[in-house]
GROMACS .gro file of C-alpha atoms in nm:
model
  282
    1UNK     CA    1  -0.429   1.862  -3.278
    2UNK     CA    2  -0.423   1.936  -2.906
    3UNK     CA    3  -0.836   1.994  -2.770
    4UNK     CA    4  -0.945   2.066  -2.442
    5UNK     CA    5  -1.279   1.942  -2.255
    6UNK     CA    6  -1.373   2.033  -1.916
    7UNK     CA    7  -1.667   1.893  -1.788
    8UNK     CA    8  -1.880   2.071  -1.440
    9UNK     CA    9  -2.038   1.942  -1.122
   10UNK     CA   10  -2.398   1.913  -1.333
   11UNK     CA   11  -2.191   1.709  -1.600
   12UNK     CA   12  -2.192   1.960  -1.861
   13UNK     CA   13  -1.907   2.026  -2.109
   14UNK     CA   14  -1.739   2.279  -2.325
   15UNK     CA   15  -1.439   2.204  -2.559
   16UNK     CA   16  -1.178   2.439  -2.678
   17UNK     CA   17  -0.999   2.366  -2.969
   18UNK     CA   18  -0.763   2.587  -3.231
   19UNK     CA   19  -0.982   2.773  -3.461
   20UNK     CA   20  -1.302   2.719  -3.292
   21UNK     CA   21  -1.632   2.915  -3.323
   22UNK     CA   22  -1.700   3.150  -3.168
   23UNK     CA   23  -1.444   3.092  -2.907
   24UNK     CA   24  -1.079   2.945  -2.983
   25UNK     CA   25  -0.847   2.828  -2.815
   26UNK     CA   26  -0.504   3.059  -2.830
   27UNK     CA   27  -0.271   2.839  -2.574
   28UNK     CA   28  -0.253   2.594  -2.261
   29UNK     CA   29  -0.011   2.582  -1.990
   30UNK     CA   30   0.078   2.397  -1.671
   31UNK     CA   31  -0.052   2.036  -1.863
   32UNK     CA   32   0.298   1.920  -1.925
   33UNK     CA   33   0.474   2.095  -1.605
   34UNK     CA   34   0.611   1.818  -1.346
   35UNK     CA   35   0.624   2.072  -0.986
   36UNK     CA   36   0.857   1.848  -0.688
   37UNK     CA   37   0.941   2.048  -0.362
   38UNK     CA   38   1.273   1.859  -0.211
   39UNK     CA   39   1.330   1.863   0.090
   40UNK     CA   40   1.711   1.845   0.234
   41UNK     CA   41   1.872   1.954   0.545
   42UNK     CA   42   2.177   2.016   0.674
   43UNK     CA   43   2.448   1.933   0.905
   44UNK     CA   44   2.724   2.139   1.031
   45UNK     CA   45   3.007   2.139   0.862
   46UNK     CA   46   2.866   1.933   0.576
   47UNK     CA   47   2.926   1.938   0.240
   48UNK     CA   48   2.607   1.988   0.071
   49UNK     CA   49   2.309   1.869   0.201
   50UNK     CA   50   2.124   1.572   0.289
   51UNK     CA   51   1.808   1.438   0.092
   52UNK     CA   52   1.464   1.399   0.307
   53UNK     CA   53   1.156   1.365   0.085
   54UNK     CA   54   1.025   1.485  -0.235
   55UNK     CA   55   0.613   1.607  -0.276
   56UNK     CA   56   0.446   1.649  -0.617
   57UNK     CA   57   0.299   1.994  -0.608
   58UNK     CA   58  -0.034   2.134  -0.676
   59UNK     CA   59  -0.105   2.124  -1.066
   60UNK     CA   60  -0.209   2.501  -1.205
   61UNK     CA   61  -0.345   2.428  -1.577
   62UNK     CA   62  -0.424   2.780  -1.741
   63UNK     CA   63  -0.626   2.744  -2.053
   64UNK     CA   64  -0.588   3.064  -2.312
   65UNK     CA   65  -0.871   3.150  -2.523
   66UNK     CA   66  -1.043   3.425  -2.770
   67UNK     CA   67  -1.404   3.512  -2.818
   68UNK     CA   68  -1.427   3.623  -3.158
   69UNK     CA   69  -1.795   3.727  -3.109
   70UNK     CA   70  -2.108   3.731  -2.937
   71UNK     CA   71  -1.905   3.875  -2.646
   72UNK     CA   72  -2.175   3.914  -2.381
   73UNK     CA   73  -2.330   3.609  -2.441
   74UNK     CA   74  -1.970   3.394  -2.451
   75UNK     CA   75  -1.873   3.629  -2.153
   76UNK     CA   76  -2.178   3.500  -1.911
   77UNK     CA   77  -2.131   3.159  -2.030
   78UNK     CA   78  -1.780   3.089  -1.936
   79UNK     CA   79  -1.897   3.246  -1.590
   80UNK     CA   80  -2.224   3.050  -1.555
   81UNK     CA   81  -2.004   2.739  -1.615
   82UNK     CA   82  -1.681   2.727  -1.451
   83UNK     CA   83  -1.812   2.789  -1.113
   84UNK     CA   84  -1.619   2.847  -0.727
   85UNK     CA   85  -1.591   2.537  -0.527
   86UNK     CA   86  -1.781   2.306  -0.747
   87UNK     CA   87  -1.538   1.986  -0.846
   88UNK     CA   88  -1.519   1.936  -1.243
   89UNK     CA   89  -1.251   1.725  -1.502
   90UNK     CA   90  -1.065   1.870  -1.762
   91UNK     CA   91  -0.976   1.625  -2.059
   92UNK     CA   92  -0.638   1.725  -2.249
   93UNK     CA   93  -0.657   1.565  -2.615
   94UNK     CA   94  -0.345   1.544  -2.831
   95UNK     CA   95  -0.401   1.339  -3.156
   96UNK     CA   96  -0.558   0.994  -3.002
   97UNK     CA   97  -0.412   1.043  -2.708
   98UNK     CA   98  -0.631   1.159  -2.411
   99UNK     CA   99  -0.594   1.184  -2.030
  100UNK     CA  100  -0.785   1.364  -1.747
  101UNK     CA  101  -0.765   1.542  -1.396
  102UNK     CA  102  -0.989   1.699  -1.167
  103UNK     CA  103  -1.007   2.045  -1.101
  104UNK     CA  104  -1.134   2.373  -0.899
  105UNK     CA  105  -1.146   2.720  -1.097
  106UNK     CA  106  -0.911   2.941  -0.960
  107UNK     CA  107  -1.008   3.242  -1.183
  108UNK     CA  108  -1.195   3.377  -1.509
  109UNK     CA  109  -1.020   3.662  -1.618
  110UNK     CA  110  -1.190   3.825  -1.934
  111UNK     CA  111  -1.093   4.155  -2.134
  112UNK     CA  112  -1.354   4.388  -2.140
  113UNK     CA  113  -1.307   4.524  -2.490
  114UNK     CA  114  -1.162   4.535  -2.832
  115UNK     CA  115  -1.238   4.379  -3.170
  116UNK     CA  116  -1.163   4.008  -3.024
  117UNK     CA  117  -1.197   3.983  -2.632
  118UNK     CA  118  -0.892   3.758  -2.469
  119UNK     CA  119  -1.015   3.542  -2.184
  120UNK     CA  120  -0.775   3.270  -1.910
  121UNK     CA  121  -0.943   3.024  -1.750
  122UNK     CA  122  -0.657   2.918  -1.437
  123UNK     CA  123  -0.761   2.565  -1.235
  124UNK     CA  124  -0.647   2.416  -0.944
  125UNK     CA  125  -0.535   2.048  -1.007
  126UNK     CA  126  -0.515   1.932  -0.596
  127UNK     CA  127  -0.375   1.595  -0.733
  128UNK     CA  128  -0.167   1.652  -0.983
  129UNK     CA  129  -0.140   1.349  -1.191
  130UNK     CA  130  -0.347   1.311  -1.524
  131UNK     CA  131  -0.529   0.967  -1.515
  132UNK     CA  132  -0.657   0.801  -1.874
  133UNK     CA  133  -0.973   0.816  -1.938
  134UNK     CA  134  -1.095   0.434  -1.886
  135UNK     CA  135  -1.001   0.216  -1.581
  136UNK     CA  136  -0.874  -0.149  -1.643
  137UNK     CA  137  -0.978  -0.443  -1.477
  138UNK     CA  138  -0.816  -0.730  -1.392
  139UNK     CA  139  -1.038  -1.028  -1.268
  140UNK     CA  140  -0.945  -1.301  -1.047
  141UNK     CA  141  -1.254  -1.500  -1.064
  142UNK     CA  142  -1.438  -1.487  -1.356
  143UNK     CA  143  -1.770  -1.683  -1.497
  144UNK     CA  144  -1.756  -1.892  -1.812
  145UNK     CA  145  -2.066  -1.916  -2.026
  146UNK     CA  146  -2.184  -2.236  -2.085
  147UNK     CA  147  -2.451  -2.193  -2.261
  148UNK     CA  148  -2.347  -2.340  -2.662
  149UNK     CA  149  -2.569  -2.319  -2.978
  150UNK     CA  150  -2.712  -2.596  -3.067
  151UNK     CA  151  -2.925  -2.614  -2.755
  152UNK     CA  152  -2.907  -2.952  -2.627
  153UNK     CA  153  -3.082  -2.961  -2.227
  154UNK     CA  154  -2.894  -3.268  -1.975
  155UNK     CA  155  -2.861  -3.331  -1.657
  156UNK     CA  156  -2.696  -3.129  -1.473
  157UNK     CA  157  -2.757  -2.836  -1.690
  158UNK     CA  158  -2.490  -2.533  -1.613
  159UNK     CA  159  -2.562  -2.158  -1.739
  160UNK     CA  160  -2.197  -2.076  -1.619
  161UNK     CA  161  -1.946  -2.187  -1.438
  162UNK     CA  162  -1.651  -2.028  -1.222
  163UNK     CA  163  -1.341  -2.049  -1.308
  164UNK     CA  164  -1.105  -1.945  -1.017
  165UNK     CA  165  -0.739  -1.799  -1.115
  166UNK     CA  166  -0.687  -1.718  -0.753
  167UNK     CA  167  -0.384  -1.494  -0.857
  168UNK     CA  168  -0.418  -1.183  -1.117
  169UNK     CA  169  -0.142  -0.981  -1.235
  170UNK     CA  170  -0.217  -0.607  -1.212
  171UNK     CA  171   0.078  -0.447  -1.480
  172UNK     CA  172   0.154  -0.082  -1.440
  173UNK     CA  173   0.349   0.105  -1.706
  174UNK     CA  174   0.349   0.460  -1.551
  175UNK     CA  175   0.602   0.572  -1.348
  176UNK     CA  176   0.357   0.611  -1.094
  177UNK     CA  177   0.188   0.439  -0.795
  178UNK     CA  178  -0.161   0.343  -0.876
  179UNK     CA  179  -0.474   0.310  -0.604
  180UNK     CA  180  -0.654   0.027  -0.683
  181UNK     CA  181  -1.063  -0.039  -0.639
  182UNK     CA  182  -1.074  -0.387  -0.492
  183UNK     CA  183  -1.451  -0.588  -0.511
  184UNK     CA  184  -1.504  -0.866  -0.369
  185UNK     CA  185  -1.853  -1.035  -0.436
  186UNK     CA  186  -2.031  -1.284  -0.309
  187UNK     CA  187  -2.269  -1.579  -0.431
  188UNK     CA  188  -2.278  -1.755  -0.068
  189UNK     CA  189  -2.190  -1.742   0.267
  190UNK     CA  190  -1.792  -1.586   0.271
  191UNK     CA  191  -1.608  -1.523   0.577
  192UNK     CA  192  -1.348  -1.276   0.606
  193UNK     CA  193  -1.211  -1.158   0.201
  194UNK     CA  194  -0.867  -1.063   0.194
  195UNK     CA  195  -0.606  -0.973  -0.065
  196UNK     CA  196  -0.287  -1.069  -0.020
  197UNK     CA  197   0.040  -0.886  -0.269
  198UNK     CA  198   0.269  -1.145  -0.372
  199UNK     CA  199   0.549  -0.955  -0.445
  200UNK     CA  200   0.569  -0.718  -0.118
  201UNK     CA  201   0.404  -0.977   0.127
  202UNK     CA  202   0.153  -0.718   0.208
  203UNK     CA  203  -0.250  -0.834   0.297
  204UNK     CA  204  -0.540  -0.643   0.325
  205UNK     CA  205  -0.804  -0.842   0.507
  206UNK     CA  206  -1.200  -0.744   0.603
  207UNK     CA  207  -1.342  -0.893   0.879
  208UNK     CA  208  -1.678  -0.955   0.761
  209UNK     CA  209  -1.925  -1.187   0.665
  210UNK     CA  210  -2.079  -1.114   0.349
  211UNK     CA  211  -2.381  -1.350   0.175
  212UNK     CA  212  -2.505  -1.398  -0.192
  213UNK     CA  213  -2.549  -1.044  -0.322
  214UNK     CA  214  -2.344  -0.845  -0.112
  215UNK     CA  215  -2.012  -0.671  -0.239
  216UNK     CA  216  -1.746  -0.536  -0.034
  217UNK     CA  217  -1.551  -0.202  -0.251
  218UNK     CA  218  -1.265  -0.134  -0.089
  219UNK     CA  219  -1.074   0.219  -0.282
  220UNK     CA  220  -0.694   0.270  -0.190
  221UNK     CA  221  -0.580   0.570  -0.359
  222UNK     CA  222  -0.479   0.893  -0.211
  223UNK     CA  223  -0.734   1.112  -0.050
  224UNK     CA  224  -1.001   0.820  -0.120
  225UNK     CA  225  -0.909   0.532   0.124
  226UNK     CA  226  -1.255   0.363   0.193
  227UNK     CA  227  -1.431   0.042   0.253
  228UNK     CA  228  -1.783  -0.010   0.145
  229UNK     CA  229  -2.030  -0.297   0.171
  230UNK     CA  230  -2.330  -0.312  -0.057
  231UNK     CA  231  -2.622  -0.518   0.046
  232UNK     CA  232  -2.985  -0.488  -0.081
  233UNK     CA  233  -2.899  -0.208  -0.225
  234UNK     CA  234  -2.803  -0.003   0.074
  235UNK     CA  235  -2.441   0.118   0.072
  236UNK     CA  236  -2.258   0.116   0.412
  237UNK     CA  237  -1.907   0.291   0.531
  238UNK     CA  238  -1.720  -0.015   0.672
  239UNK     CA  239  -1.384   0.108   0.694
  240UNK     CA  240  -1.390   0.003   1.075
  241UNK     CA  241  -1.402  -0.330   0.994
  242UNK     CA  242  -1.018  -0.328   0.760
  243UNK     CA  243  -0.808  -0.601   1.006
  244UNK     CA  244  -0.571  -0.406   1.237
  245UNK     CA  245  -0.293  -0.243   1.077
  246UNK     CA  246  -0.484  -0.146   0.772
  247UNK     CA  247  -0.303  -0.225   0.464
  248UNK     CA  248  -0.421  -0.003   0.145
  249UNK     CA  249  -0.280  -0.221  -0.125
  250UNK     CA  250  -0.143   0.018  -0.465
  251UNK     CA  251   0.029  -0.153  -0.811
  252UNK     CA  252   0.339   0.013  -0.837
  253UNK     CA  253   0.510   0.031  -1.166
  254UNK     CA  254   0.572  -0.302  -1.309
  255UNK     CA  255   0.390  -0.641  -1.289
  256UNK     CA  256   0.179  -0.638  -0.938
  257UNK     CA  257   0.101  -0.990  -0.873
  258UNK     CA  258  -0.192  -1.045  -0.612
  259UNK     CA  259  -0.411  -1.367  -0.439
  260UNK     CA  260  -0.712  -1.309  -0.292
  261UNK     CA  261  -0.814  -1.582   0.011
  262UNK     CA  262  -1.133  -1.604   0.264
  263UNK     CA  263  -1.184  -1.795   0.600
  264UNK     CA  264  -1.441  -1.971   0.507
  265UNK     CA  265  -1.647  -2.011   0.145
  266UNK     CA  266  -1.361  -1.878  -0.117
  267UNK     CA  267  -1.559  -2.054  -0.403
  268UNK     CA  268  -1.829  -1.815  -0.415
  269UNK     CA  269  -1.653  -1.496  -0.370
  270UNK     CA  270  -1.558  -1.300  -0.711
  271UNK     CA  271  -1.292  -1.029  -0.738
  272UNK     CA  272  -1.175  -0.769  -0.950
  273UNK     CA  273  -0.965  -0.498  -0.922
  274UNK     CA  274  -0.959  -0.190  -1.089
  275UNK     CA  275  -0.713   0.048  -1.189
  276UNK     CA  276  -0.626   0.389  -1.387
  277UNK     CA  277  -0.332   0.424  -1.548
  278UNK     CA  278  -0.209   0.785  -1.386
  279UNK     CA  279   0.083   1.032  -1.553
  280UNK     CA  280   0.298   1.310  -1.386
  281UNK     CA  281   0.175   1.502  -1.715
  282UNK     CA  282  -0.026   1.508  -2.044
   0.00000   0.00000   0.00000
């Protein structure tokens, strides 16, 4: 059974589904559509034309619904919530399957009159991949509990210890490139974090000095390529400080192995990197 959730700016949601009270969902379209412009040129006197590039288009979900009553009230509530310019997600669920994008309205259009009133709700997808609904993380340095039940207290007495894998394999099953969010944290004194891919002998280094505490959030996806430090609770833009070519690491569709290094003090930095599985369509 197919449902649809779109949540605002203020966090709020309403959900249409197929026989719902007192609004219902009739149809959706543009979830499953897949929109490439191609571009080719051509050369005199050849046959055909020659490929250039390919772009995923805008994505242009319409959602389909009746108000079976209360028609003033329904009426000012679909306006009061799907407002102009404010970013919100819709969330497409098919049986236990369920995936999400972000959107802009594009228009309300409501029928005025008659027993049942018809209403469309059109958004604007600007990316036009659907993403699931929880990230996945993949850490390269993780802390082991050492705590154990009996309690039996000797010297030296660890709560946890590190256990460094260095190298973390980031799988992607989509068909799609993924941005990753890369953190690296710190329980000392590290000198320069970097990430380094295995398989495309690509590294993304920050020159920066970072001390217990602080984390360094680099994002790499499309439309959100930042670098962040957090210290003392103050978050600061530090994208000036990527080393010189920048290098916005992505997992592209199979296994993505990647090793993360320092200059100096690589046993007390942490990292994890996180990812969203993204789909050309519901």
């Amino acid at each position: 059974m197919i449902r649809i959730v779109c949540e605002n700016e203020q966090g709020l949601q309403m959900a249409f589904s197929y026989g719902g009270d007192p609004i219902c969902l009739v149809a959706t379209d543009g979830f499953s559509d897949s929109d490439y412009l191609v571009n080719t040129s051509k050369n005199s006197g050849q046959d055909g034309e020659t490929y250039n590039s390919a772009t995923a288009q805008k994505r242009n979900p319409v959602i389909t619904v009746e108000i079976m009553r209360d028609f003033v009230a329904q009426r000012e509530k679909l306006h009061s919530f799907f407002q102009p310019r404010a970013l919100g997600t819709v969330y497409h669920y098919d049986g236990d399957t369920g995936r999400k994008a972000n959107y802009y309205v594009e228009k309300i259009d409501i029928v005025e009159s008659g027993a049942t009133r018809s209403a469309t709700i059109s958004l604007i997808c600007p990316d036009p991949k659907f993403y699931d609904l929880t990230e996945s993380i993949t850490a390269l340095a993780v802390w082991k509990g050492c705590v154990k039940f009996p309690l039996h207290i000797h010297e030296p007495f660890y709560i946890a210890k590190k256990i460094n894998t260095l190298i973390g394999n980031v799988a992607n099953d989509s068909n799609v490139t993924q941005g990753l969010t890369i953190k690296f944290t710190a329980t000392g004194t590290v000198v320069n974090p970097s990430l380094y891919d295995v398989n495309r002998h690509n590294k993304m280094q920050i020159n920066i000095t970072i001390h217990s505490g602080d984390t360094v959030i680099v994002t790499t996806a499309t439309g959100n390529k930042r670098v962040r430090l957090v210290s003392g609770g103050v978050t600061t833009n530090i994208n000036n400080l990527m080393a010189y070519p920048p290098v916005w690491l992505q997992a592209y569709q199979g296994d993505n192995l990647f090793r993360y290094d320092a200059d100096s003090g690589i046993d007390s930095l942490s990292v994890s990197i996180l990812h969203t599985k993204a789909y050309w369509g519901v």
